[in-house]
Coordinates of C-alpha atoms and ligand atoms in Angstrom, one line a residue:
M102 CA -22.1 33.4 -14.8
T103 CA -23.7 30.3 -16.4
D104 CA -21.2 27.5 -17.4
H105 CA -22.0 26.7 -21.0
S106 CA -18.8 24.2 -21.3
P107 CA -19.7 20.6 -22.0
D108 CA -20.2 18.4 -19.0
T109 CA -17.2 16.2 -19.2
G110 CA -17.8 15.1 -15.6
A111 CA -14.2 16.1 -15.1
R112 CA -14.9 19.5 -13.0
A113 CA -13.8 17.9 -9.6
P114 CA -11.1 15.7 -9.4
A115 CA -11.7 12.3 -7.7
P116 CA -10.2 12.5 -4.3
L117 CA -6.8 10.8 -3.8
G118 CA -6.9 7.5 -2.1
Q119 CA -4.4 5.0 -0.5
D120 CA -2.9 4.1 -3.8
D121 CA -1.7 7.3 -4.3
P122 CA 1.5 8.3 -2.9
A123 CA 1.6 10.7 0.4
T124 CA 1.6 14.4 -0.2
V125 CA 4.9 15.6 1.4
I126 CA 4.9 18.7 3.4
V127 CA 8.3 20.0 4.4
F128 CA 9.0 22.6 7.2
G129 CA 12.1 24.5 6.5
N130 CA 14.0 27.6 6.6
E131 CA 17.6 28.4 7.7
K132 CA 16.7 29.8 10.8
G133 CA 16.5 28.3 14.4
G134 CA 13.8 29.1 16.6
S135 CA 11.3 30.0 14.0
G136 CA 8.6 27.3 14.5
K137 CA 9.4 24.6 12.3
S138 CA 9.2 21.7 14.8
T139 CA 6.1 23.4 16.5
G140 CA 4.5 23.6 13.2
S141 CA 5.4 20.4 12.0
M142 CA 4.2 18.6 15.2
H143 CA 0.9 20.8 15.1
V144 CA 0.3 19.9 11.2
T145 CA 0.9 16.0 12.0
V146 CA -1.2 16.0 14.9
A147 CA -4.0 17.8 13.0
L148 CA -4.1 15.6 10.2
L149 CA -3.8 12.5 12.6
R150 CA -7.0 13.7 14.3
L151 CA -8.7 14.0 10.8
G152 CA -8.2 10.3 10.3
F153 CA -5.1 10.5 8.2
K154 CA -2.0 8.1 8.3
V155 CA 0.8 10.4 8.7
G156 CA 4.6 9.5 8.4
S157 CA 6.8 12.1 10.3
I158 CA 11.0 12.4 9.5
D159 CA 13.0 14.5 11.8
L160 CA 16.0 15.8 9.9
D161 CA 17.5 18.0 12.7
M162 CA 20.0 15.9 14.2
R163 CA 21.4 18.6 16.3
Q164 CA 18.2 19.2 18.3
W165 CA 15.7 16.3 17.6
T166 CA 12.8 18.5 18.6
L167 CA 10.1 16.7 16.7
T168 CA 11.4 13.5 18.0
R169 CA 11.7 14.5 21.4
Y170 CA 8.1 16.1 21.1
L171 CA 6.8 12.7 20.1
S172 CA 8.8 10.7 22.8
N173 CA 7.1 13.0 25.4
R174 CA 3.7 12.3 23.7
A175 CA 4.4 8.5 24.0
A176 CA 5.5 9.0 27.6
S177 CA 2.5 10.8 28.6
M178 CA 0.3 8.3 27.2
K179 CA 2.0 5.7 29.1
N180 CA 2.2 7.7 32.6
E181 CA -1.1 9.3 32.3
G182 CA -3.1 6.4 30.8
I183 CA -4.6 8.5 27.8
S184 CA -4.6 7.6 24.2
M185 CA -3.7 9.6 21.5
P186 CA -2.9 9.3 17.7
M187 CA 0.8 8.9 16.7
P188 CA 2.5 9.3 13.2
V189 CA 5.1 6.4 12.1
H190 CA 8.1 8.7 13.0
V191 CA 11.7 8.2 11.8
F192 CA 14.6 10.3 13.1
F193 CA 17.0 10.5 10.1
S194 CA 20.7 10.3 11.2
R195 CA 23.5 11.7 8.6
S196 CA 26.2 9.4 7.3
D197 CA 29.2 9.4 9.2
K198 CA 31.4 8.6 6.2
P199 CA 34.5 10.8 6.2
N200 CA 34.5 11.6 2.4
R201 CA 31.9 14.0 1.5
Q202 CA 30.9 12.6 -1.7
D203 CA 30.5 9.1 0.1
A204 CA 28.3 10.5 2.8
E205 CA 26.3 12.4 0.4
A206 CA 25.6 9.2 -1.7
E207 CA 24.6 7.4 1.4
D208 CA 22.3 10.0 2.7
R209 CA 20.5 10.1 -0.5
T210 CA 20.2 6.4 -0.9
R211 CA 18.8 6.2 2.8
F212 CA 16.6 9.3 2.6
G213 CA 15.0 8.0 -0.8
A214 CA 14.3 4.5 1.0
V215 CA 12.6 6.0 4.0
L216 CA 10.6 8.4 1.9
K217 CA 9.6 6.0 -0.4
K218 CA 8.5 3.6 2.3
L219 CA 6.5 6.4 4.0
R220 CA 5.2 7.7 1.0
S221 CA 3.6 4.4 0.1
E222 CA 2.3 3.8 3.5
S223 CA 0.7 7.2 4.5
D224 CA -1.6 9.8 3.7
F225 CA 1.0 12.7 4.4
V226 CA 4.6 12.8 5.1
V227 CA 5.6 15.7 7.2
I228 CA 9.4 16.5 7.3
D229 CA 11.0 18.8 10.0
C230 CA 14.5 20.4 8.8
P231 CA 17.2 21.7 10.8
G232 CA 17.8 25.5 10.8
T233 CA 20.9 25.4 9.1
D234 CA 21.9 24.2 5.2
T235 CA 22.1 20.6 5.2
Y236 CA 22.6 18.0 2.2
V237 CA 19.4 16.0 3.5
G238 CA 17.7 19.4 4.1
R239 CA 17.9 20.3 0.4
L240 CA 17.3 17.0 -0.7
A241 CA 13.8 16.9 1.2
T242 CA 12.9 20.4 -0.2
G243 CA 13.2 19.0 -3.6
Y244 CA 10.8 16.5 -2.8
A245 CA 8.3 18.9 -1.1
D246 CA 4.6 19.0 -2.5
K247 CA 4.2 21.9 0.2
L248 CA 7.1 23.7 1.8
V249 CA 6.1 25.7 4.9
T250 CA 8.5 28.2 5.7
P251 CA 7.8 29.9 9.5
L252 CA 9.0 33.5 9.4
N253 CA 9.0 35.4 13.1
D254 CA 7.2 38.3 12.9
S255 CA 10.4 40.6 12.8
F256 CA 12.5 42.2 10.2
V257 CA 15.6 40.3 11.3
D258 CA 13.8 37.2 10.0
L259 CA 13.0 38.7 6.6
D260 CA 16.6 38.2 5.6
M261 CA 16.1 34.7 5.5
L262 CA 14.1 35.1 2.4
A263 CA 15.8 38.3 0.9
N264 CA 18.0 41.2 1.4
V265 CA 15.9 44.2 2.0
D266 CA 16.9 47.7 2.0
G267 CA 16.2 48.6 5.9
R268 CA 15.6 52.3 5.0
T269 CA 13.1 51.9 1.8
G270 CA 11.8 48.4 2.4
E271 CA 13.1 47.6 -1.2
I272 CA 14.1 44.1 -2.1
I273 CA 17.6 44.1 -3.1
K274 CA 18.1 40.3 -3.7
P275 CA 16.9 36.8 -2.7
S276 CA 18.6 35.1 -0.2
V277 CA 20.6 32.2 -0.3
Y278 CA 17.9 30.2 1.0
S279 CA 15.1 31.5 -1.5
E280 CA 17.6 30.4 -4.1
M281 CA 17.8 26.9 -2.9
V282 CA 14.2 26.8 -3.0
W283 CA 14.3 28.0 -6.5
E284 CA 16.6 25.2 -7.4
A285 CA 14.3 22.6 -5.5
R286 CA 11.5 23.6 -7.9
K287 CA 13.6 23.1 -10.9
Q288 CA 14.6 19.7 -9.5
K289 CA 11.1 18.8 -9.0
A290 CA 9.8 19.9 -12.2
A291 CA 12.5 18.2 -14.2
R292 CA 12.0 15.0 -12.2
D293 CA 8.3 14.4 -12.6
G294 CA 6.7 17.5 -13.9
S295 CA 5.4 18.4 -10.4
S296 CA 5.1 21.7 -8.5
L297 CA 6.2 22.8 -5.3
D298 CA 3.8 25.0 -3.4
W299 CA 5.7 27.4 -1.0
I300 CA 4.0 28.8 2.0
V301 CA 5.4 31.6 4.3
M302 CA 3.7 31.2 7.8
R303 CA 4.3 34.1 9.8
N304 CA 4.8 32.9 13.4
R305 CA 4.6 34.5 16.9
L306 CA 2.2 37.3 16.0
S307 CA 1.8 39.8 18.5
S308 CA -1.1 42.3 19.2
L309 CA 1.4 44.9 19.9
A310 CA 3.8 47.0 17.6
A311 CA 0.9 47.7 15.2
R312 CA 3.1 49.7 12.8
N313 CA 5.9 47.2 12.6
K314 CA 3.3 44.6 11.9
L315 CA 1.8 46.5 9.0
E316 CA 5.0 47.2 7.6
M317 CA 6.2 43.5 7.8
E318 CA 2.8 42.7 6.0
R319 CA 3.6 45.0 3.1
V320 CA 7.2 43.7 2.8
V321 CA 6.2 40.1 3.0
G322 CA 3.6 40.8 0.4
L323 CA 6.1 42.1 -2.1
L324 CA 8.5 39.4 -1.4
A325 CA 5.7 36.9 -2.2
K326 CA 5.5 38.1 -5.5
R327 CA 8.8 38.4 -6.3
I328 CA 10.1 35.4 -5.0
G329 CA 7.0 33.2 -5.6
F330 CA 5.2 32.1 -2.4
R331 CA 1.9 32.2 -0.7
V332 CA 1.3 33.7 2.9
A333 CA -0.4 31.7 5.5
P334 CA -1.7 33.2 8.9
G335 CA 0.4 31.7 11.5
F336 CA 0.3 31.5 15.0
S337 CA 0.3 34.2 17.7
E338 CA 2.8 34.5 20.5
R339 CA 1.3 32.2 23.2
V340 CA 3.1 30.8 26.3
I341 CA 1.1 27.5 25.6
F342 CA 3.0 26.6 22.5
R343 CA 6.1 26.2 24.9
E344 CA 4.3 24.4 27.8
L345 CA 2.8 21.7 25.5
F346 CA 6.0 20.4 24.3
L347 CA 7.2 18.7 27.6
R348 CA 4.2 16.6 27.8
G349 CA 3.8 16.0 23.9
L350 CA 0.6 17.6 23.5
T351 CA -0.6 20.2 21.0
M352 CA -3.5 22.3 20.6
L353 CA -5.4 19.7 18.9
D354 CA -5.3 17.5 22.0
V355 CA -5.9 19.5 25.1
F356 CA -9.7 19.6 24.3
E357 CA -9.9 16.0 22.8
I358 CA -8.3 14.5 26.1
G359 CA -10.3 16.4 28.6
D360 CA -7.1 18.3 29.5
S361 CA -8.1 21.9 28.8
G362 CA -8.9 22.6 32.7
K363 CA -11.0 25.6 32.8
P364 CA -12.1 26.2 29.2
Q365 CA -10.0 29.3 28.1
L366 CA -10.9 31.5 25.1
S367 CA -6.9 31.7 24.0
H368 CA -7.0 27.9 23.9
V369 CA -10.2 28.0 21.6
A370 CA -8.4 30.8 19.5
A371 CA -5.0 28.9 19.2
R372 CA -6.7 25.6 18.0
Q373 CA -8.6 27.9 15.5
E374 CA -5.0 29.1 14.3
V375 CA -3.8 25.7 13.8
R376 CA -7.0 24.7 11.8
G377 CA -6.4 28.0 9.8
L378 CA -2.6 27.3 9.0
L379 CA -4.2 23.4 7.8
N380 CA -6.6 25.3 5.5
A381 CA -4.0 27.8 4.2
L382 CA -2.0 24.7 3.1
Q383 CA -4.7 23.7 0.4
L384 CA -4.0 20.1 0.9
P385 CA -5.3 17.8 -2.0
N386 CA -8.6 16.1 -1.3
R387 CA -7.9 12.6 0.1
I388 CA -9.7 9.6 1.3
P389 CA -8.1 8.8 4.8
T390 CA -6.4 5.4 4.5
P391 CA -7.8 3.0 7.2
H392 CA -5.2 2.4 9.7
S393 CA -5.3 1.0 13.4
S394 CA -6.9 3.0 15.8
Q395 CA -4.5 1.8 18.4
P396 CA -2.0 4.6 19.4
N397 CA 1.6 3.5 17.9
D398 CA 3.5 4.3 21.0
E399 CA 6.2 1.7 20.1
A400 CA 7.3 3.5 16.9
I401 CA 9.3 6.3 18.8
E402 CA 12.9 5.1 20.0
T403 CA 14.6 7.6 22.1
P404 CA 17.5 9.1 19.9
P405 CA 21.0 10.0 21.0
V406 CA 20.4 13.2 22.2
I407 CA 23.5 15.5 23.1
G408 CA 22.7 16.9 26.5
D409 CA 19.5 17.0 28.1
E410 CA 18.3 20.6 28.0
G411 CA 14.4 21.2 27.1
A412 CA 14.3 21.5 23.1
E413 CA 12.2 24.6 23.6
Q414 CA 15.0 26.4 25.6
K415 CA 16.5 27.7 22.5
Ligands
ADP705 N1 3.7 31.0 18.3 C1 4.3 30.7 19.3 N2 4.3 31.2 20.7 C2 5.1 30.8 21.6 N3 6.2 30.3 21.6 C3 6.4 29.7 20.1 C4 5.6 29.7 19.1 N4 6.0 29.0 18.2 C5 7.2 28.5 18.6 N5 7.4 28.9 20.0 C6 8.4 28.3 20.6 O1 9.5 28.7 20.1 C7 10.6 28.0 20.1 C8 11.2 27.5 18.9 O2 10.3 26.8 18.3 P1 10.6 25.4 17.2 O3 9.3 25.1 16.9 O4 11.4 24.5 18.0 O5 11.4 26.4 16.1 P2 12.5 25.5 15.1 O6 12.0 24.2 14.9 O7 12.3 26.5 13.9 O8 13.8 25.9 15.6 C9 10.1 26.8 20.9 O9 10.1 26.8 22.3 C10 8.6 26.7 20.8 O10 7.7 26.3 21.9
MG706 MG1 13.1 22.7 14.9

């Protein structure tokens, strides 16, 4: 079709640059073990490897998974003499004030300050939320430009989005989490008129149980229209995702540091899935902020972790 509209020169918006605040990508849901930290880490490294400056925030003070993932990465660089890009990382400890109102006020002020700093210094800020309802988790959701909710490919996990009739697949009512996202959307629109793009990422897809998978697809599609999210292709169930944690590596590193051993087709496919997720996020066009190419392995301090079990052993 011919475009007869006057040429205003405004068809493609100018790419965002270093003076524009960073795009905030929040990984959240109210379910442990669904892939928030794995997704946060992979998206962070994917953006770093595209040359962007990334700030990351770990809000999960019970697990500190993203923080430990990055600590493991810093240790690998030191011990193995390899160089990998690092984000500027902050692990956020909640206020220990006994009074709830005082604690929330302190969290709000501190979170606001951290986010303001990272947004002004980075191209993207990636926030990893805990798998439970917390005040800072809700606060972060209210600042999300992109909210990514990983969903294990099982009907048990659908509960997190809505109550679904097990027999008919009919949606009974949105979940508490969906209502929280709705509130966050309203808050964000009221604050500065901006929108929150909610993306549900189906994770740990298996090639088995084809019937169950199709049924999930159908119900998730219905929910998407009803609750207002987009569906992104997630990662397949792959042992490699668990193995990479201990060395702090992602699928975007194994080839780049020459660590893929015998090239495996499944590794190439896994890397493609990560890139697929990044594309599905539909991030704004940005010019990467120039930054030091030196890996920033000093930014990570070891947080006060309770117990020493591997974060992947949940
Ligand atoms: N696609 C996947 N295939 C295999 N294991 C996965 C996949 N995604 C996540 N995992 C593993 O599942 C566990 C929980 O993932 P994690 O990202 O920590 O979840 P969350 O942050 O939501 O609690 C981790 O051991 C992680 O390595
Ligand atoms: Mg986590």
